[in-house]
Short mmCIF file of C-alpha atoms in Angstrom, two decimals:
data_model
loop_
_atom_site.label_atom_id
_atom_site.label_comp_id
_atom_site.label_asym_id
_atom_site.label_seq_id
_atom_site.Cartn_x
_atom_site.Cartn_y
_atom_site.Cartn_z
CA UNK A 1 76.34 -42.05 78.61
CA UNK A 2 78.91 -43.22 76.58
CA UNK A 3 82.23 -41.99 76.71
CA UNK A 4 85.57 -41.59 74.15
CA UNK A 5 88.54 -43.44 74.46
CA UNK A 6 90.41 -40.24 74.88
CA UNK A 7 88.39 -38.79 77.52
CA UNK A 8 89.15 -41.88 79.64
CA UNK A 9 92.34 -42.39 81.34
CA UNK A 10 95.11 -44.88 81.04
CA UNK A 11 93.93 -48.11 83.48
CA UNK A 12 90.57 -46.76 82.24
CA UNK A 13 91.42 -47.18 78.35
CA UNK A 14 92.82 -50.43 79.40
CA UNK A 15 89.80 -51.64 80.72
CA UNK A 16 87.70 -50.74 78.49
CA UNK A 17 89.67 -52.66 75.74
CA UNK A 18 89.83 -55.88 78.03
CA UNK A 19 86.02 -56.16 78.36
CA UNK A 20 84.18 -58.92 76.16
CA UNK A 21 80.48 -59.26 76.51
CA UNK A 22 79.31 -61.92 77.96
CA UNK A 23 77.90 -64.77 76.31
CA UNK A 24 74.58 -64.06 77.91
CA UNK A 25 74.34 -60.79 76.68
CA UNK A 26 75.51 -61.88 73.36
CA UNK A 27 72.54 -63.99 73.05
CA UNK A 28 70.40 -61.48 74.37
CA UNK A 29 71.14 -58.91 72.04
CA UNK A 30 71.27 -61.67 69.20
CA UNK A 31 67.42 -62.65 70.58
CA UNK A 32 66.45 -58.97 70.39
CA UNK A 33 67.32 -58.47 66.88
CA UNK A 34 65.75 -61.47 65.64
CA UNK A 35 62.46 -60.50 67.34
CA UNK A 36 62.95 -56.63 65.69
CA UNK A 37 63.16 -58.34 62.06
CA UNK A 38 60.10 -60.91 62.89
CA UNK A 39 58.56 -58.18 63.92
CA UNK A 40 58.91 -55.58 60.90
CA UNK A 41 59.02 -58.65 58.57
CA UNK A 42 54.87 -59.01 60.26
CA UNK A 43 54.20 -55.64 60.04
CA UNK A 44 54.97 -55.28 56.25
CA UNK A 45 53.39 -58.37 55.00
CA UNK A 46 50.38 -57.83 57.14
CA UNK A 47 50.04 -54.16 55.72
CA UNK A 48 50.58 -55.67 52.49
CA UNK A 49 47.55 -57.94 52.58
CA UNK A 50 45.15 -55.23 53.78
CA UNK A 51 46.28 -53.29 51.20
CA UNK A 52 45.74 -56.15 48.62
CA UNK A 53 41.77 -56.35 50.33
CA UNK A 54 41.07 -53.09 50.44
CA UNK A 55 42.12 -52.51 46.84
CA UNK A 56 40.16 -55.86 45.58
CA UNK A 57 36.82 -54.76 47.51
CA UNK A 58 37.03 -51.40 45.91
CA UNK A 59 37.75 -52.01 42.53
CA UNK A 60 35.68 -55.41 42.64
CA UNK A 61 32.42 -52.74 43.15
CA UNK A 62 29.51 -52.23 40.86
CA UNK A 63 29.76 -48.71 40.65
CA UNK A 64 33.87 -48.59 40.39
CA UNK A 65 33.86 -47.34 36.58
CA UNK A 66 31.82 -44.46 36.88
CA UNK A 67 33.53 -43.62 40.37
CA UNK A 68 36.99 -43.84 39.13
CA UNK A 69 36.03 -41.76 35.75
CA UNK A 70 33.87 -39.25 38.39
CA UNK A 71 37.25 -39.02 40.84
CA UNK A 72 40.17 -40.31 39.84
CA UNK A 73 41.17 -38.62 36.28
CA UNK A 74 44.26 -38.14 35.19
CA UNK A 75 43.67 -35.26 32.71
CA UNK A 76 41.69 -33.51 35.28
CA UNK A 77 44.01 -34.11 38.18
CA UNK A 78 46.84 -33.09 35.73
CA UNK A 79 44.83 -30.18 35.12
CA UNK A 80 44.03 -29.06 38.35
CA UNK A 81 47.32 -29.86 40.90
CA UNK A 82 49.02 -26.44 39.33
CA UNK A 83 45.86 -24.24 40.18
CA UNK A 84 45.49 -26.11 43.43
CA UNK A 85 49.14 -25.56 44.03
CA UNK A 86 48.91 -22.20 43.49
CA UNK A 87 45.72 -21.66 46.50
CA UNK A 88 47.54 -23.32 48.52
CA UNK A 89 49.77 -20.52 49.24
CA UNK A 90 46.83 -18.30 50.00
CA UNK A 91 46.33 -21.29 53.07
CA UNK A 92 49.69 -21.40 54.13
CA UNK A 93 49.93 -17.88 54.51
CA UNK A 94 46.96 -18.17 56.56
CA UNK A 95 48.02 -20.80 58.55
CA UNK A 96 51.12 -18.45 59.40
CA UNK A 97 49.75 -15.10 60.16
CA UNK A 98 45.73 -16.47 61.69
CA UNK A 99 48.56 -18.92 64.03
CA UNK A 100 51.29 -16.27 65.41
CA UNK A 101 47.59 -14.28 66.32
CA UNK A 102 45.89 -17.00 67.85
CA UNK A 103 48.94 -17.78 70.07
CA UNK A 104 48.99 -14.37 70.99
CA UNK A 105 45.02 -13.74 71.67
CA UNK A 106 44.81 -16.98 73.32
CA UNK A 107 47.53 -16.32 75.58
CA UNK A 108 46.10 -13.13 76.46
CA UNK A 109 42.86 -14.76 77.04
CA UNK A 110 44.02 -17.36 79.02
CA UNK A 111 46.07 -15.05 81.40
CA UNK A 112 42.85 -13.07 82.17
CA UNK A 113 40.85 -15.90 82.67
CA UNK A 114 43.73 -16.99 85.95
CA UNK A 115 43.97 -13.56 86.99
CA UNK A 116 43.12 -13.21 90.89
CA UNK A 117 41.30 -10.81 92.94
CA UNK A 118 37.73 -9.53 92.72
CA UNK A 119 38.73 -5.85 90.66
CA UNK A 120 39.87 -8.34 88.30
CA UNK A 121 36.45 -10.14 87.91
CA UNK A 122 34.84 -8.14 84.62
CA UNK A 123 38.20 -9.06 82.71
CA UNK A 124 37.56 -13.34 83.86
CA UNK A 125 34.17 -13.33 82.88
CA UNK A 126 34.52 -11.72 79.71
CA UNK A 127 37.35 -13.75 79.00
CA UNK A 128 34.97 -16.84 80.13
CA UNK A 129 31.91 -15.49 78.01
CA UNK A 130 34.46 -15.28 75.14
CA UNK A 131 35.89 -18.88 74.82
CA UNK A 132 32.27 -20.17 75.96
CA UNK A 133 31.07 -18.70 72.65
CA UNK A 134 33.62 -19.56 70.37
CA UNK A 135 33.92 -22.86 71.14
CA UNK A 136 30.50 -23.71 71.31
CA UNK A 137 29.97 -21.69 68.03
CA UNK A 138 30.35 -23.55 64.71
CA UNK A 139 33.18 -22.53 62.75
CA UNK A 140 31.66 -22.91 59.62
CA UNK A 141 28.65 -20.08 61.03
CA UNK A 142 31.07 -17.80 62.48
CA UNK A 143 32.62 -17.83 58.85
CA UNK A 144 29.71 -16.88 57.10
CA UNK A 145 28.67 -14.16 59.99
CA UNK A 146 31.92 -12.21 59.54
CA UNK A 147 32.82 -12.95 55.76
CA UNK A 148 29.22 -11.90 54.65
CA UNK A 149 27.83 -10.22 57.43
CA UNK A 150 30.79 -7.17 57.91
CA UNK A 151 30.60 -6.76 54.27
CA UNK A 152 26.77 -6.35 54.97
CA UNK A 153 26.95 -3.67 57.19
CA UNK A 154 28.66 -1.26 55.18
CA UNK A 155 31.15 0.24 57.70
CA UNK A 156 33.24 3.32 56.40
CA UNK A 157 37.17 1.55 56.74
CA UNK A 158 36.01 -1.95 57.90
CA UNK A 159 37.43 -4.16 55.04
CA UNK A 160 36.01 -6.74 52.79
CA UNK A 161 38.41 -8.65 51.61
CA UNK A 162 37.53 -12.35 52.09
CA UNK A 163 40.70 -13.35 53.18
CA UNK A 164 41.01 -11.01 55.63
CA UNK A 165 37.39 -11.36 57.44
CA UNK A 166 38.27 -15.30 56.79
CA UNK A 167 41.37 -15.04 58.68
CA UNK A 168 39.75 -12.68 61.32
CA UNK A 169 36.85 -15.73 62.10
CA UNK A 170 39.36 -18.39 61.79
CA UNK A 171 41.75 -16.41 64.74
CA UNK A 172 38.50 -15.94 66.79
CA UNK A 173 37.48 -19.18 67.26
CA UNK A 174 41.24 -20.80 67.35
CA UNK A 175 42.10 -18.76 69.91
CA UNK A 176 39.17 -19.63 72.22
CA UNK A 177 40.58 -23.18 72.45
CA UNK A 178 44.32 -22.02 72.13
CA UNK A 179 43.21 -19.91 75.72
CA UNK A 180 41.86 -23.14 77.25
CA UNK A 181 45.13 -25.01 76.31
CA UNK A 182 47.24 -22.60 77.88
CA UNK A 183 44.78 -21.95 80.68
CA UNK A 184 45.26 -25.73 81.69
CA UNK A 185 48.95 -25.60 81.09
CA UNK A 186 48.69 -22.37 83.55
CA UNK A 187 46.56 -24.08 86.54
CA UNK A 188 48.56 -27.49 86.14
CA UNK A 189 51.79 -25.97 87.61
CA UNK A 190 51.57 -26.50 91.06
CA UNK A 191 51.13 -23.53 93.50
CA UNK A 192 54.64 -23.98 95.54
CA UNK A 193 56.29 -22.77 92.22
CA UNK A 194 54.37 -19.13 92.48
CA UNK A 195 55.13 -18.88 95.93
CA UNK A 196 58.70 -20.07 95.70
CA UNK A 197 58.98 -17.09 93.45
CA UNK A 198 57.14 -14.71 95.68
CA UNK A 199 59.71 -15.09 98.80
CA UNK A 200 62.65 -14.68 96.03
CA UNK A 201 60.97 -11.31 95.85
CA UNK A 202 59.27 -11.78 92.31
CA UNK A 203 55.73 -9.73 91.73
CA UNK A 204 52.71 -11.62 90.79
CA UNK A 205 53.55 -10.21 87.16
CA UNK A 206 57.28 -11.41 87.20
CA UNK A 207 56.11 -14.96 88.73
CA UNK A 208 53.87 -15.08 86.32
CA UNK A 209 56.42 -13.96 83.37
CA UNK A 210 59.35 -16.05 84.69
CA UNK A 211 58.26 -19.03 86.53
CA UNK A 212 54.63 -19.99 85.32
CA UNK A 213 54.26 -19.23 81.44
CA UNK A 214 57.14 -21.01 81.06
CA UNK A 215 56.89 -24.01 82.43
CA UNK A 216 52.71 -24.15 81.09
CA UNK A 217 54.04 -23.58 77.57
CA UNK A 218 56.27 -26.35 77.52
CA UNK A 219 53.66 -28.64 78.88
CA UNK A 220 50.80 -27.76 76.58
CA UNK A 221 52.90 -27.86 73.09
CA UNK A 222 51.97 -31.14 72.01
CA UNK A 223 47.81 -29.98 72.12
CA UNK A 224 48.94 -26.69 70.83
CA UNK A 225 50.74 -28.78 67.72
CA UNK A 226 47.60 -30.48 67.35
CA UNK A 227 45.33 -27.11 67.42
CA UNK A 228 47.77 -25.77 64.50
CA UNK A 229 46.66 -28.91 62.52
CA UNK A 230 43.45 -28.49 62.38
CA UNK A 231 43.97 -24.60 61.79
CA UNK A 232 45.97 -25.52 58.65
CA UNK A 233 43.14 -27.62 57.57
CA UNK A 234 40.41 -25.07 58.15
CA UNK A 235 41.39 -22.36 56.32
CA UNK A 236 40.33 -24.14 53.28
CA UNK A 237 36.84 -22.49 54.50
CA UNK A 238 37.63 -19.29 53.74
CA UNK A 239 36.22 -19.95 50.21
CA UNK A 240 32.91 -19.90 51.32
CA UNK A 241 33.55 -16.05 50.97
CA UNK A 242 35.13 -16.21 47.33
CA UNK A 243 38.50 -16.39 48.55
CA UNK A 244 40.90 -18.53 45.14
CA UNK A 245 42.91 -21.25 47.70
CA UNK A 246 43.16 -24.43 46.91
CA UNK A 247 39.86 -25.65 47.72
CA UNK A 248 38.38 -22.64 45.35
CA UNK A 249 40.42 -23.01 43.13
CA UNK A 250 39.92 -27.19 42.60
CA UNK A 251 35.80 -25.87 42.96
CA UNK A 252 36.14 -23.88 40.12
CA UNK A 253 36.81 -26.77 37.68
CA UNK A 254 34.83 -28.62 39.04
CA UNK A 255 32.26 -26.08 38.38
CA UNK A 256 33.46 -26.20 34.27
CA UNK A 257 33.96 -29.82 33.78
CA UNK A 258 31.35 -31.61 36.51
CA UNK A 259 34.10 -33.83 37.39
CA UNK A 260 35.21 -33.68 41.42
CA UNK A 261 38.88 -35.33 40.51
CA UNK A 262 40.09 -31.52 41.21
CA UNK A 263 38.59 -32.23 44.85
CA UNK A 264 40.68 -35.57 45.29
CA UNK A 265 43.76 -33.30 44.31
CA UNK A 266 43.15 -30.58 46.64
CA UNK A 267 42.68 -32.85 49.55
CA UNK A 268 45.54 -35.25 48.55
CA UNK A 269 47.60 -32.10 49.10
CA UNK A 270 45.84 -30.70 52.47
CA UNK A 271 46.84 -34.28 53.25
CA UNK A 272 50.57 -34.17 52.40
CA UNK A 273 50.96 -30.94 53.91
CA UNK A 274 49.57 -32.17 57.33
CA UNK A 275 51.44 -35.40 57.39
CA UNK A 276 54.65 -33.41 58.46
CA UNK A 277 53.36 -31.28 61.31
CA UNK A 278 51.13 -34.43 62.92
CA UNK A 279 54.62 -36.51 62.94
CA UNK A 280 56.11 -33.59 64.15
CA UNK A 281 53.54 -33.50 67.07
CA UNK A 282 53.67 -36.92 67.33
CA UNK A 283 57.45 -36.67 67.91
CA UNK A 284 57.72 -33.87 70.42
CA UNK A 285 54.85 -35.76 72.27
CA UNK A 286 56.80 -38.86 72.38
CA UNK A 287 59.85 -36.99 73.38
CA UNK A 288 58.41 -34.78 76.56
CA UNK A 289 56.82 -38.27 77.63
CA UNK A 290 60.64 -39.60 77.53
CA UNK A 291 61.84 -36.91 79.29
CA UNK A 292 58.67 -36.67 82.03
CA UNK A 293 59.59 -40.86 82.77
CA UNK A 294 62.97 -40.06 83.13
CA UNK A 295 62.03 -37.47 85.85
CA UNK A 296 63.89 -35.00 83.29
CA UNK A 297 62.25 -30.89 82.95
CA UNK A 298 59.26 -30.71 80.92
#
């Protein structure tokens, strides 16, 4: 840690304006930067040159015309980015509300599925039976079987709104693998920590509260980043059910003009809009690892 001038004191101050790096270390650090720039100086030209391939071997192909007039058109992408622009905040609504209730339902799940003692038994297994199915369950199908199968049945105050029976089978599968990230984040803190808190005088329930959750939370954010990723990309499905986001809305003129540039738009945007939260994951991953080597809290 590196300390102020003013926080040090006088034969301190002193000292610290006599010292003069060593030669050594003057080389050293003089070495390292060289080797930073070499390095970068690589990275760019190399990127460079596979960019320079890749673009050669593509537009070098028999079928580039059509394939560029078919997908890459500016009056159609010009076209389309508003209406696209304007789904997308159907999905990031989505992404918002289907999230906050996956964290929560998972949580819930996840807790059941660690509760101990046999009275407790019917809640584990259905909590078991529950993640077993939505996990192994395509999301795609589960889509279809609650955005056209509720509708189907006619129920007197059930809702058919596509977005919300999309949402409702997006948050049902989520949160079967959000309950298995928090159930490992739940079993990986080690057992001494429970009963440390149990001769403080804690309950099982405050334990749990104040000395597990917390410390399985912090663990598991990086795969819980990652599971909000793919949510955010997902939710793009709930047009199957006629839901207008920004995959509908890019399908619809497609549907009028038989051109599928709309489609390059909509995903160019899914992209940008993901780009963000993976670095951000990336970062907070990179940062806990920092902290774990450091023998910090995680």
């Amino acid at each position: 840690m590196t300390l102020d001038k003013e926080e040090l004191g006088p034969g301190e101050r002193d000292a610290a304006d006599d010292y003069k790096p060593s030669q050594r270390r003057l080389d050293r650090e003089r070495y390292r930067r060289a080797r930073a720039r070499r390095a970068t100086a690589i990275g760019a030209l190399s990127t460079l040159v596979t960019a320079v391939v890749l673009y050669l071997v593509v537009v070098s192909a028999p079928g580039w015309p059509r394939t560029k007039e078919t997908f890459f058109d500016r009056e159609y992408a010009r076209e389309a980015l508003p209406k696209v622009l304007e789904g997308l905040w159907l999905n990031v609504r989505l992404l918002l509300i289907c999230g906050a209730a996956v964290l929560v339902l998972g949580m819930l799940i996840a807790v059941a599925r660690t509760l101990r003692g046999p009275v407790f038994f019917p809640l584990r297994f259905l909590a078991a039976a529950y993640t077993d199915f939505f996990r192994g369950l395509p999301l795609i199908i589960n889509l279809m079987i609650v955005v056209l199968g509720v509708p189907a049945l006619r129920l007197q105050g059930v809702t058919v709104d596509p977005v919300l029976l999309g949402g409702t089978a997006l948050t049902l599968t989520y949160s079967a693998y959000v309950a298995e990230v928090f159930r490992a984040g739940i079993e990986s803190v080690h057992p001494s920590q429970r009963a440390a808190a149990r001769s403080l005088g804690l309950s099982n329930r405050q334990a749990l509260r104040y000395v597990v959750l917390p410390q399985a939370v912090r663990r598991q954010v990086p795969p819980l980043l990652n599971d909000l990723v793919s949510l955010q990309k997902d939710t793009g499905l709930v047009s199957i059910g006629g839901a207008v986001d920004a995959v509908r809305a890019a399908d619809i003129i497609v549907g009028r003009s038989l051109n599928y540039t709309p489609y390059i738009v909509a995903g160019l945007v899914f992209v940008a809009l993901t780009i963000p939260m993976t670095r951000f994951t990336d970062w907070v991953t990179a940062r806990m690892d920092r902290r774990q080597a450091q023998g910090g809290a995680i």
